[in-house]
Short mmCIF file of C-alpha atoms in Angstrom, two decimals:
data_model
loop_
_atom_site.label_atom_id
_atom_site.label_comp_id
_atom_site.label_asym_id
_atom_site.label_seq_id
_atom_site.Cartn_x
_atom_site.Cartn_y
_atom_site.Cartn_z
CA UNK A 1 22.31 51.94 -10.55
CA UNK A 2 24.35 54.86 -12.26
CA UNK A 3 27.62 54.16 -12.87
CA UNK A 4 29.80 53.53 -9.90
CA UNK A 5 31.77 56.86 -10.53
CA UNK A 6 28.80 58.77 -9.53
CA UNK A 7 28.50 57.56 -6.43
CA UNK A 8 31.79 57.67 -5.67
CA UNK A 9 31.74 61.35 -6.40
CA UNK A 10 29.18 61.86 -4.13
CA UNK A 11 30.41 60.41 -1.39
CA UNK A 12 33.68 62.28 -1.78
CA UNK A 13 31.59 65.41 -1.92
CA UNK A 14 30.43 64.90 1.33
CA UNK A 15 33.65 63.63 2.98
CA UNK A 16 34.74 66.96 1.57
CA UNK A 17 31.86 68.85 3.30
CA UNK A 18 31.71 67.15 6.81
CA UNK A 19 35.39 67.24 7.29
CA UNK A 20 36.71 65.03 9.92
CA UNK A 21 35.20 61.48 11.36
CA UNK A 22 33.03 58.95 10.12
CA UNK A 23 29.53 58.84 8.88
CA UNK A 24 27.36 55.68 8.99
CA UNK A 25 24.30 55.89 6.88
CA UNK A 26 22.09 52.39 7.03
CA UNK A 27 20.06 50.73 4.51
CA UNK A 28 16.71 49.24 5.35
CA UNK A 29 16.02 46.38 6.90
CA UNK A 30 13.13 44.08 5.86
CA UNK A 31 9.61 44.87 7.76
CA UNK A 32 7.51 41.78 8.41
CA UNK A 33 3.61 42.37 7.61
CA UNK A 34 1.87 40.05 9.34
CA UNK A 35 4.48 37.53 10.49
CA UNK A 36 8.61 37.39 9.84
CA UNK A 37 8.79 35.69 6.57
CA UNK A 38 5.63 37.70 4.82
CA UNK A 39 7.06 41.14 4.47
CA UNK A 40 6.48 44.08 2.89
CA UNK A 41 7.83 45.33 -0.35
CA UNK A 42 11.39 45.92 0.41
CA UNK A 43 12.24 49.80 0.22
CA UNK A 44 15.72 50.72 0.47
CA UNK A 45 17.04 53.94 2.59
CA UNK A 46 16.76 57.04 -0.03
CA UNK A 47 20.06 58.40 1.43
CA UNK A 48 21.65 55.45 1.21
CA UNK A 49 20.43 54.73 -2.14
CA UNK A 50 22.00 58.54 -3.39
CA UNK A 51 25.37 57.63 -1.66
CA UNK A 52 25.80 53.79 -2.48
CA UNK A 53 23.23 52.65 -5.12
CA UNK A 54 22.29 49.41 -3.45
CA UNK A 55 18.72 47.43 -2.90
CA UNK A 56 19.99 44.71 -0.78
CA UNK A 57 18.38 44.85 2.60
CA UNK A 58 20.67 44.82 6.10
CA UNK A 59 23.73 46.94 3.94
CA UNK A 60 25.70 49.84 5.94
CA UNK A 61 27.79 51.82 4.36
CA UNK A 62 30.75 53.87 6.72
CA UNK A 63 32.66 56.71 5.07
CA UNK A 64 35.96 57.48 7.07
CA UNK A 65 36.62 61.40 6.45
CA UNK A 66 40.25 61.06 7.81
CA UNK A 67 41.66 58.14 5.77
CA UNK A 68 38.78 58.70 3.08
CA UNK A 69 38.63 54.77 2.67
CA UNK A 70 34.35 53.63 2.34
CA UNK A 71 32.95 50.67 3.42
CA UNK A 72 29.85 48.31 2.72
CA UNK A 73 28.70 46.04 5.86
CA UNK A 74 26.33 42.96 5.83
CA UNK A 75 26.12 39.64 6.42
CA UNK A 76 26.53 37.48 3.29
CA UNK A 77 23.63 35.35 2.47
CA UNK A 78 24.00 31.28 3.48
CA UNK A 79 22.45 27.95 2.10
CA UNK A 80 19.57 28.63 3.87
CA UNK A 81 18.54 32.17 2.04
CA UNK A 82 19.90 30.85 -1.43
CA UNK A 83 17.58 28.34 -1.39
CA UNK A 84 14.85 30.93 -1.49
CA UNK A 85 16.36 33.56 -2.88
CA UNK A 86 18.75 31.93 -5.65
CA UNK A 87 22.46 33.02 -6.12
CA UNK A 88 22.92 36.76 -5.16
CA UNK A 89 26.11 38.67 -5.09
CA UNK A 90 28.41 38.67 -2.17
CA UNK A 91 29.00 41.73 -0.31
CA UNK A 92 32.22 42.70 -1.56
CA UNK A 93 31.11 42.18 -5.31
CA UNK A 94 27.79 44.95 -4.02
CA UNK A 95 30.47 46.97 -2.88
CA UNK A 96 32.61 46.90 -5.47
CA UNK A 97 29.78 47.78 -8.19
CA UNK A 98 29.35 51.02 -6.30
CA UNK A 99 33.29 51.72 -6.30
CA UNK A 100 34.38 50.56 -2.32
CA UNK A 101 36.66 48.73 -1.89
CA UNK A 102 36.27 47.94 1.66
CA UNK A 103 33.46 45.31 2.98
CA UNK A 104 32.86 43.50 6.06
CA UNK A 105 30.12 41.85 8.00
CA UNK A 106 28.04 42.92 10.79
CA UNK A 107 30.68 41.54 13.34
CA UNK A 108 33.31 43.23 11.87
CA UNK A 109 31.03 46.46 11.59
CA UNK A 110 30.68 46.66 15.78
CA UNK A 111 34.37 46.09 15.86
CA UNK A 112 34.72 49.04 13.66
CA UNK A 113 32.34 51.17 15.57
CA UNK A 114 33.75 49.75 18.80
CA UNK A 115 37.54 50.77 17.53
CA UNK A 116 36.58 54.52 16.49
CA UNK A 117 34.86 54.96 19.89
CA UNK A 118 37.82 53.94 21.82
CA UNK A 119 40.14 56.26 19.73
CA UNK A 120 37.68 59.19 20.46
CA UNK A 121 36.98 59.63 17.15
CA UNK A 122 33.33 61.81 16.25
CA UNK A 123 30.69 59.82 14.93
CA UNK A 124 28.15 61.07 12.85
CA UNK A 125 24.41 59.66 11.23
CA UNK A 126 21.41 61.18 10.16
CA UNK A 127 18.02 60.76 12.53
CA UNK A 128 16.75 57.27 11.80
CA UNK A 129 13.01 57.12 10.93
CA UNK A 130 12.47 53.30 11.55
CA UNK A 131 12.74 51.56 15.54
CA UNK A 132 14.76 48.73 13.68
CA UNK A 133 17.42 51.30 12.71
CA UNK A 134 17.11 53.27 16.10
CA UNK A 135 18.05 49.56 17.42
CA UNK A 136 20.71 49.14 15.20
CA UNK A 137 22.47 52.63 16.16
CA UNK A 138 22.03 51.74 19.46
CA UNK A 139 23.78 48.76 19.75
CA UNK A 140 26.48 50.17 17.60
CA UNK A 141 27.48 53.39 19.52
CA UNK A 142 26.14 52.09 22.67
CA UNK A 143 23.53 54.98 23.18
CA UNK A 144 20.36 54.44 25.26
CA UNK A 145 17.69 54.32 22.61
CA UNK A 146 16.13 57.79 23.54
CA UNK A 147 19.29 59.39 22.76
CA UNK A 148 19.88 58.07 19.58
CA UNK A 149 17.34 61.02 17.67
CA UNK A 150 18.53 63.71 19.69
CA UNK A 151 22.48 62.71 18.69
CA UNK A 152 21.88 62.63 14.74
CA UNK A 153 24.14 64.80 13.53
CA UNK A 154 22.49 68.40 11.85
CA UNK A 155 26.12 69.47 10.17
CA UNK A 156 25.21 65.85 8.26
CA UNK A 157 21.83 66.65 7.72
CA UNK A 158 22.43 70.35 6.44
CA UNK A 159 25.12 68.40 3.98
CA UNK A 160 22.53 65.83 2.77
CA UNK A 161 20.38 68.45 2.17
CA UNK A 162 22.55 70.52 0.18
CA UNK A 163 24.06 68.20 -2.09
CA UNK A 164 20.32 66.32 -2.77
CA UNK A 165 18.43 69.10 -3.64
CA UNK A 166 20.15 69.92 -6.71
CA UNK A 167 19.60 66.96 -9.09
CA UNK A 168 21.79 66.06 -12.02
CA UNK A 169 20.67 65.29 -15.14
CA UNK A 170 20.84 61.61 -15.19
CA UNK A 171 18.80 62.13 -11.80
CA UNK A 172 15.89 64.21 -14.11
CA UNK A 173 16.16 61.53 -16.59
CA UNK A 174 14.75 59.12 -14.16
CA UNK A 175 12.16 61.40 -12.44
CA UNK A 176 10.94 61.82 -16.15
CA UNK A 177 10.71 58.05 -16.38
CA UNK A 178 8.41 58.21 -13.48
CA UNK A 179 6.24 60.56 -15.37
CA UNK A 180 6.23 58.96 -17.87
CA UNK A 181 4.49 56.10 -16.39
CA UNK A 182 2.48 58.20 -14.24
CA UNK A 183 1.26 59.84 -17.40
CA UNK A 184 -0.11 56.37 -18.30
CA UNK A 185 -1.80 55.94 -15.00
CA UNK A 186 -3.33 59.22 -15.26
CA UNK A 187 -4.80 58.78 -18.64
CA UNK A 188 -5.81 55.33 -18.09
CA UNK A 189 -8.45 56.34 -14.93
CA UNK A 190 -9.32 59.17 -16.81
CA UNK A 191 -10.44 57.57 -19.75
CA UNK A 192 -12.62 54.82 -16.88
CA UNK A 193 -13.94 57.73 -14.56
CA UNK A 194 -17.48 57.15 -15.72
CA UNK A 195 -20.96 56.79 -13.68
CA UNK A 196 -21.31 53.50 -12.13
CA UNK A 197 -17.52 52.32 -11.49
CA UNK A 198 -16.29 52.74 -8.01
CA UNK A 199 -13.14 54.42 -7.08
CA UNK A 200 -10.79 50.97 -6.10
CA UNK A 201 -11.44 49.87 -9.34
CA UNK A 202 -9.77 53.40 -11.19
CA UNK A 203 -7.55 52.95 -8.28
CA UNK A 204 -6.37 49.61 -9.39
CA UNK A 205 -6.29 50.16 -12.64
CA UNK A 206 -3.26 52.90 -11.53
CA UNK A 207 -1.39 50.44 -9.99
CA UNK A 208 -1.21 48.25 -12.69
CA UNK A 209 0.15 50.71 -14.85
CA UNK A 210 2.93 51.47 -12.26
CA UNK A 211 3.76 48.23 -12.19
CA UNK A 212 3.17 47.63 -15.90
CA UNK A 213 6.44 50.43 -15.29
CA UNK A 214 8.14 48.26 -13.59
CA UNK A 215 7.66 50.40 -9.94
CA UNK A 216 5.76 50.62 -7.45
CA UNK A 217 3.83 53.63 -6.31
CA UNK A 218 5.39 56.44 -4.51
CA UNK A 219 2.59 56.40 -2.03
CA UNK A 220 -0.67 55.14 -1.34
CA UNK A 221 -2.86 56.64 -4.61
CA UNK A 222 -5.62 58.85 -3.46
CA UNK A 223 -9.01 58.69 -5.43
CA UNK A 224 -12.05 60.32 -4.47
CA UNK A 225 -15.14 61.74 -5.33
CA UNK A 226 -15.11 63.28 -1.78
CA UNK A 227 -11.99 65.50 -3.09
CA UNK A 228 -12.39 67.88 0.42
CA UNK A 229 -10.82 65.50 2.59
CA UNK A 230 -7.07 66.22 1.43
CA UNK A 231 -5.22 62.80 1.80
CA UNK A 232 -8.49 60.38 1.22
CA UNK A 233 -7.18 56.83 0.91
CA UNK A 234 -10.37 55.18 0.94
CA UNK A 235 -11.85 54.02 -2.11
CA UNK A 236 -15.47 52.81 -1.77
CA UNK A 237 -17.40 55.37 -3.37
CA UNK A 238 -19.33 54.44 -6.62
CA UNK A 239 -18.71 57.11 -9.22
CA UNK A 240 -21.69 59.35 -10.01
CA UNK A 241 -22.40 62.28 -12.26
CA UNK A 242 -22.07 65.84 -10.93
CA UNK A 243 -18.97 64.90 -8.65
CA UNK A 244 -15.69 65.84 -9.61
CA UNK A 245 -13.35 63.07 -9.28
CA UNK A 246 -9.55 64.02 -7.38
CA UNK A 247 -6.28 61.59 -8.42
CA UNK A 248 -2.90 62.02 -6.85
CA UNK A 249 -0.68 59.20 -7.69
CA UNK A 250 2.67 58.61 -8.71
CA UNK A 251 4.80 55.98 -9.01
CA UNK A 252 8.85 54.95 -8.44
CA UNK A 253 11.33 54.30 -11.19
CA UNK A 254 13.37 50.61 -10.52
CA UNK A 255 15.93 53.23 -8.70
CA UNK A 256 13.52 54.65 -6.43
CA UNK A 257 13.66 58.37 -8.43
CA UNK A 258 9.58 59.69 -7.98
CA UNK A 259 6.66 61.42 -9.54
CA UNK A 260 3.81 63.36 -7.94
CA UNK A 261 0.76 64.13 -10.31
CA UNK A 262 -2.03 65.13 -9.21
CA UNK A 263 -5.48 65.62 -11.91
CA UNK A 264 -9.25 66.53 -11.13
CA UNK A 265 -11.82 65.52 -13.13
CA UNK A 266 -15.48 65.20 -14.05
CA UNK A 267 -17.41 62.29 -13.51
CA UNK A 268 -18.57 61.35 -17.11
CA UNK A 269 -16.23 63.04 -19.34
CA UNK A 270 -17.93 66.51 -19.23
CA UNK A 271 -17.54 69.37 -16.80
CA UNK A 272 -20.51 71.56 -16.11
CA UNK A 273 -20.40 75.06 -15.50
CA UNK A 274 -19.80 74.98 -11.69
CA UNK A 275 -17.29 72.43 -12.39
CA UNK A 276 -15.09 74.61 -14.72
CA UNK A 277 -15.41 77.85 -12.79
CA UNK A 278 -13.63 75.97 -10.10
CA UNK A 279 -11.44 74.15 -12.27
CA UNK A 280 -10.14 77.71 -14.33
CA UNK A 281 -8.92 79.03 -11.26
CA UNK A 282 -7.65 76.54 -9.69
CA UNK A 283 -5.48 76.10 -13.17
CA UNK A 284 -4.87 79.33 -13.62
CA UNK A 285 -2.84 79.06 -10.38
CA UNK A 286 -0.95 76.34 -10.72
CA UNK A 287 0.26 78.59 -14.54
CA UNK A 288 0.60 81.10 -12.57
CA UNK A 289 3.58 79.19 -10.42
CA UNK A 290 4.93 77.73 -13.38
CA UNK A 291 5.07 81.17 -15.22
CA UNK A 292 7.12 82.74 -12.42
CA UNK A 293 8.69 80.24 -10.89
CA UNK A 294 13.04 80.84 -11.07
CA UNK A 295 16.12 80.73 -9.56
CA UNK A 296 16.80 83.37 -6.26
CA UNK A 297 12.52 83.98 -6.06
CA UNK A 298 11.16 81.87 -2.77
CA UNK A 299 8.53 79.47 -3.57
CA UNK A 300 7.03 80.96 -0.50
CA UNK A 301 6.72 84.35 -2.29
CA UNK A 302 5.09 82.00 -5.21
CA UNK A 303 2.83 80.45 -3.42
CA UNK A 304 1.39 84.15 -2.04
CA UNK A 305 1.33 84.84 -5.89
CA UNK A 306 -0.80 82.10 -6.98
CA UNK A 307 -2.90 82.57 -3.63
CA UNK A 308 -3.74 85.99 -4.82
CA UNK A 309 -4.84 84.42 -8.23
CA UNK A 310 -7.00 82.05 -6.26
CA UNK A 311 -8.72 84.70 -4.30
CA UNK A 312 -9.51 87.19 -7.15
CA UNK A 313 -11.12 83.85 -8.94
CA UNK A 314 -13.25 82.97 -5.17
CA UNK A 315 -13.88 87.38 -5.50
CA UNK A 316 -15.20 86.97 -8.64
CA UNK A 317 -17.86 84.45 -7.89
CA UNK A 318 -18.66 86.33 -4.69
CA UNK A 319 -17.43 84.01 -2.19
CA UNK A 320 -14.54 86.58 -0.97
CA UNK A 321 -15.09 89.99 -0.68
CA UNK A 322 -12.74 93.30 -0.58
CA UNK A 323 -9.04 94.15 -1.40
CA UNK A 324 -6.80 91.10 -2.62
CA UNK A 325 -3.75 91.97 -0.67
CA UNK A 326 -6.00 92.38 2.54
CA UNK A 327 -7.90 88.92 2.19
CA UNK A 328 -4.31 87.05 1.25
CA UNK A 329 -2.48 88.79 3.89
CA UNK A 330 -5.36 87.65 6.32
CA UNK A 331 -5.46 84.03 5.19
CA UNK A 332 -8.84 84.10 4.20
CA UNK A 333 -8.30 82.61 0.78
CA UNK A 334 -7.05 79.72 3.23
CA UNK A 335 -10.13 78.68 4.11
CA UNK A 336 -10.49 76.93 0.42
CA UNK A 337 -6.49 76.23 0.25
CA UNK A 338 -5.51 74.65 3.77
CA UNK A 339 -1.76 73.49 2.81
CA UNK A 340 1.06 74.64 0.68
CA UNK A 341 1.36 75.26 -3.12
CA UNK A 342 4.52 71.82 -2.79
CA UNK A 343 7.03 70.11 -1.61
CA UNK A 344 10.21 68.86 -3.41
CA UNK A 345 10.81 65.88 -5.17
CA UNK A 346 13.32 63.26 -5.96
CA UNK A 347 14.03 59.43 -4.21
CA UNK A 348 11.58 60.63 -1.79
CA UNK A 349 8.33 62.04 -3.14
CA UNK A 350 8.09 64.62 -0.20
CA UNK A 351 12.31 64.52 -0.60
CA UNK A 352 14.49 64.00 2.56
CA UNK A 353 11.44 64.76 5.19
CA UNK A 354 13.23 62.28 6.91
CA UNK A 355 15.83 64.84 7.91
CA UNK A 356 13.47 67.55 9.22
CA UNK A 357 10.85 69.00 6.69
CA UNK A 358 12.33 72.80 8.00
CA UNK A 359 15.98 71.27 7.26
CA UNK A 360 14.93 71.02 3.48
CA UNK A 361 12.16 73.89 2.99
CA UNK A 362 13.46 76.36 5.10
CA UNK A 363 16.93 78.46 6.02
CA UNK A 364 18.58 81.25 7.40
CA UNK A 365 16.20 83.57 5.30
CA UNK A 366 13.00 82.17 4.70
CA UNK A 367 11.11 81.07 8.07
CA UNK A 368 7.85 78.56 8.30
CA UNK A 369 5.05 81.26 9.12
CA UNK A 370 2.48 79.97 11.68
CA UNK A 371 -0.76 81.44 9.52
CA UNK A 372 -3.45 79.14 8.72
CA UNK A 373 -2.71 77.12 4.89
CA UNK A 374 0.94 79.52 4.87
CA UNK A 375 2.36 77.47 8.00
CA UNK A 376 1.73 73.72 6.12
CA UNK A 377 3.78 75.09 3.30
CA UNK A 378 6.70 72.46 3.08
CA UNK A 379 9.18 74.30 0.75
CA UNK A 380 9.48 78.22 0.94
CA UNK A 381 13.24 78.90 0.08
CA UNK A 382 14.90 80.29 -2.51
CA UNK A 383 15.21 77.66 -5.69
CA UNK A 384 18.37 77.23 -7.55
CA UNK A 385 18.38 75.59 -10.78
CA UNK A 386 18.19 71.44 -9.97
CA UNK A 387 15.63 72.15 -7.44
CA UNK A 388 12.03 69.69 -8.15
CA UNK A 389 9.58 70.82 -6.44
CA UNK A 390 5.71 70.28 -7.23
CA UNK A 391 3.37 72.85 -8.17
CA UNK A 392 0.03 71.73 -6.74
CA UNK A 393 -2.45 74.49 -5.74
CA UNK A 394 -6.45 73.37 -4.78
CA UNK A 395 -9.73 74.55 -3.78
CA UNK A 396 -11.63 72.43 -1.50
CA UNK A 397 -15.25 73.23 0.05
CA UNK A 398 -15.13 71.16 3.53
CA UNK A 399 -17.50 71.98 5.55
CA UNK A 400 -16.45 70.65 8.76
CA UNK A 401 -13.81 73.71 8.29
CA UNK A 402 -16.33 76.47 7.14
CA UNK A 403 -18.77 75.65 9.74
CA UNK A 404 -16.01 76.02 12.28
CA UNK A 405 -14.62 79.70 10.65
CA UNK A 406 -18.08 80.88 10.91
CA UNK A 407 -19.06 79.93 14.07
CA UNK A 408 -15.77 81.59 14.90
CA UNK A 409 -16.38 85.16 13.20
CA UNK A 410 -12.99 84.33 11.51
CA UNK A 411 -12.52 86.33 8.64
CA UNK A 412 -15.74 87.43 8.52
CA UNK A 413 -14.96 90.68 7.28
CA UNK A 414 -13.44 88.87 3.84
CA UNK A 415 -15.53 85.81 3.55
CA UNK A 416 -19.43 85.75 2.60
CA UNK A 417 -20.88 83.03 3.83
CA UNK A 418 -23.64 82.95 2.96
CA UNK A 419 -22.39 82.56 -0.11
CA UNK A 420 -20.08 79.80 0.72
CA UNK A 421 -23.33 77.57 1.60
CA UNK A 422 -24.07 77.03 -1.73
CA UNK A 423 -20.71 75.16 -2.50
CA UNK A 424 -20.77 73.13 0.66
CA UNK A 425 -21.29 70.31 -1.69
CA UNK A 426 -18.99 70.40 -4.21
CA UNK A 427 -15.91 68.65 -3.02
CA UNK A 428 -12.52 69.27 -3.93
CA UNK A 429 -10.09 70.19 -6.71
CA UNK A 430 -6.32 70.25 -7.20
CA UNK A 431 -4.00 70.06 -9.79
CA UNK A 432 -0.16 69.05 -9.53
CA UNK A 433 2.82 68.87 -11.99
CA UNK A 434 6.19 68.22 -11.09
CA UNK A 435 8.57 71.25 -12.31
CA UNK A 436 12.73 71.58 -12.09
CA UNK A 437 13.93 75.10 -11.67
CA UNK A 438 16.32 75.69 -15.17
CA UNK A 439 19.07 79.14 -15.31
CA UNK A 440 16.59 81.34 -16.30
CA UNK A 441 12.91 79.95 -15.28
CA UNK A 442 11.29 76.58 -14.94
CA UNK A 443 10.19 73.73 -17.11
CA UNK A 444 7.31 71.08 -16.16
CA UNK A 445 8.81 67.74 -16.49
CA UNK A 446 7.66 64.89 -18.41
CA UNK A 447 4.82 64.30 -21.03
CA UNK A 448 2.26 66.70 -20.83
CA UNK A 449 -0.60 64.79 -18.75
CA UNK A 450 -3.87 66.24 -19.94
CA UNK A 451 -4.98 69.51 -17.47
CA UNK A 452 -7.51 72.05 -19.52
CA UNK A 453 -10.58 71.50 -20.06
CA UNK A 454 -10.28 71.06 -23.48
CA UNK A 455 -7.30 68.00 -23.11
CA UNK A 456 -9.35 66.34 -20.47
CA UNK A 457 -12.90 66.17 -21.60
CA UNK A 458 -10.85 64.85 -25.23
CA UNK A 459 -9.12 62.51 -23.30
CA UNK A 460 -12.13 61.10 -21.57
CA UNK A 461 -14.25 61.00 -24.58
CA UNK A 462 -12.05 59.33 -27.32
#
């Protein structure tokens, strides 16, 4: 935890914003795997986490805008959980380590809720993402389960949102421990992406070194050889020479803050020619983003920039033909590119989805657009400085998708491809840092994680 002050602060913050009433915001409950008492790794609520701190499972925490009193619900743990789980603090001693002074248990909780409903008073909570806490906010406020979603409260969300997305620096200090870690996990398959190993065991040598961190991962690690499927979680495929070898991973900090690095490399320790054509432009976009990237300038405009950098690189080689503007503008560069330059970051690695991607990416000014690649951009506003966001362009040959354009006649006019052909079997690329918007540009954060040509083929050859 940070010290309790900052959490009271932030909960005052958003007292101050919402007005009148009283939020509940939920932890998680436990999730049971394969039967009740083998669960899965308990994750707490990332909103709750930014308001109260806490990794017990079952909490609630209540803020009461009018008398601007918190609270802390749960159930305190009995005999029968401290034989298994040893002596753990009571719920008023959690509370009072993130500066409320008010606890109850679950009982007293519905006798809360029950109380405020009677008096009239306006409830508010953010959409719940789990069934177990769709259940809970059911039987709280008495709402048929099908209306509990539609009654989440967007005033809440659009406060959330605001006061998240800036982080502080104590918040960048542990998003830089992340990396820091990540760093390691990154180097360490690097240095084993040679012929004959197979991808689980690169894979698993990752996830050792996140938990060697003392986290877990911030999502399932991808790490492919088939780097043209865009989320590929399978990892089966021996490693051979010629292929160039795609690893997004990141991991979590003990309080939950994320990384989100993504690094491409050759099978063997030496990129060929194809390889690092690819590679250079791909790279020279994701500069590009970094180079320009600022307060008040939309990371939608940024990602048009580097797209236009991408598409003079696939010009150049002959793949895309006639005037940049024209073939960006026409979402032909898409083809190789089918999803956003990033998302932000923070306790969530793809931070506060859970309250409506186009809640957190998008606003008054800056609308999703529905072209192909453009439209599966997840952050396009403006950035103020606080904001970390990821920087991960890509070029990825699938051919599934090319077959499809050109059976279609779609872009024909921009796209050769008959060209395209030849790379049908070259996979995938992409390359991801995570940056944080400063006054007057951006900075990448962390440890430089090797990403030339030069740093990588080094790395993998020491």
């Amino acid at each position: 935890m940070f010290k309790k002050e900052t959490y009271i602060a932030r909960r005052e913050q958003l007292r101050k914003d919402i007005g009148h009433g009283i939020i509940i915001l939920p932890g998680n409950h436990e999730a049971p795997c394969n039967y009740p008492d083998n669960t899965y790794w308990f994750r707490q609520d990332s909103t709750f986490l930014y308001f109260f701190g806490l990794q017990r499972e079952d909490l609630v925490g209540v803020l009461d805008c009018d008398s601007g009193k918190d609270y802390v619900f749960a159930n305190d743990y009995d005999i029968d959980d401290i034989i298994w789980t040893g002596p753990l603090p009571s719920v008023k001693e959690l509370a009072a380590s993130a500066g409320v002074d008010n606890s109850g248990d679950l009982k007293a909780l519905q006798d809360f809720c029950d109380k405020a409903l009677n008096e009239g008073r306006n409830v508010k909570y953010l959409p719940p993402y789990r069934a177990d806490t769709i259940e809970q906010l059911s039987a709280l406020l008495g709402l048929r389960h099908e209306r509990v979603i539609p009654y989440a409260s967007r005033k809440l969300i659009m406060a959330c949102v605001k006061q998240r997305s800036v982080k502080s620096d104590e918040e960048l200090a542990e998003i830089e421990k992340a990396i820091a870690t990540a760093y390691n996990m990154h180097v360490s398959a690097m240095k084993n992406a040679m012929p004959g190993r197979y991808e689980y065991e690169l894979a698993a040598i990752m996830q050792g070194e996140a938990w060697r961190g003392n986290g877990p991962l911030s999502f399932p690690i991808i790490m492919t050889i088939h780097g043209e499927t865009l989320h590929n979680h399978g990892h089966n495929n021996q490693l051979v020479e010629g292929r160039m070898l795609v690893m997004d991973a990141g991991c979590e900090t003990p309080m939950n803050y994320c990384s989100d690095i993504t690094r491409s490399v050759p099978v063997g320790g030496r990129f060929n020619e194809r390889q690092k054509t690819i590679y250079e432009i791909v790279l020279n976009a994701n500069l590009e983003a970094i180079r320009i990237a600022r307060p008040g300038v939309t990371y939608k405009d940024i990602h048009t920039a580097t797209s236009r950098i991408l598409a003079q690189g696939y010009k150049d080689l002959g793949i895309l033909r006639g005037d940049i503007d024209d073939i960006v503008a026409n979402g032909a560069h898409s083809l190789l590119m089918p999803h956003g330059l990033g998302h932000m970051m923070g306790l969530d690695v793809h931070d506060m989805e859970n309250y409506g991607q186009i809640n957190v990416g998008y606003d008054d000014e800056t609308h999703p657009s529905s072209q192909f690649g453009l439209s599966s951009l997840r952050f396009g506003r403006k950035s103020q400085p606080g904001f970390v966001i990821t920087d991960e362009p890509g070029c990825y040959f699938i051919p599934a998708l090319i077959d499809k354009w050109r059976a279609e006649g779609k872009c024909k006019d921009f796209i050769n491809f008959d060209e395209l052909e030849k790379w049908k079997d070259f996979g995938g690329i992409r390359i991801e840092d995570d940056i944080v918007i400063t006054d007057t540009g951006c900075r990448v954060l962390g440890k430089p994680i090797p990403k030339t040509v030069a740093e990588i083929e080094a790395t993998m050859n020491e």
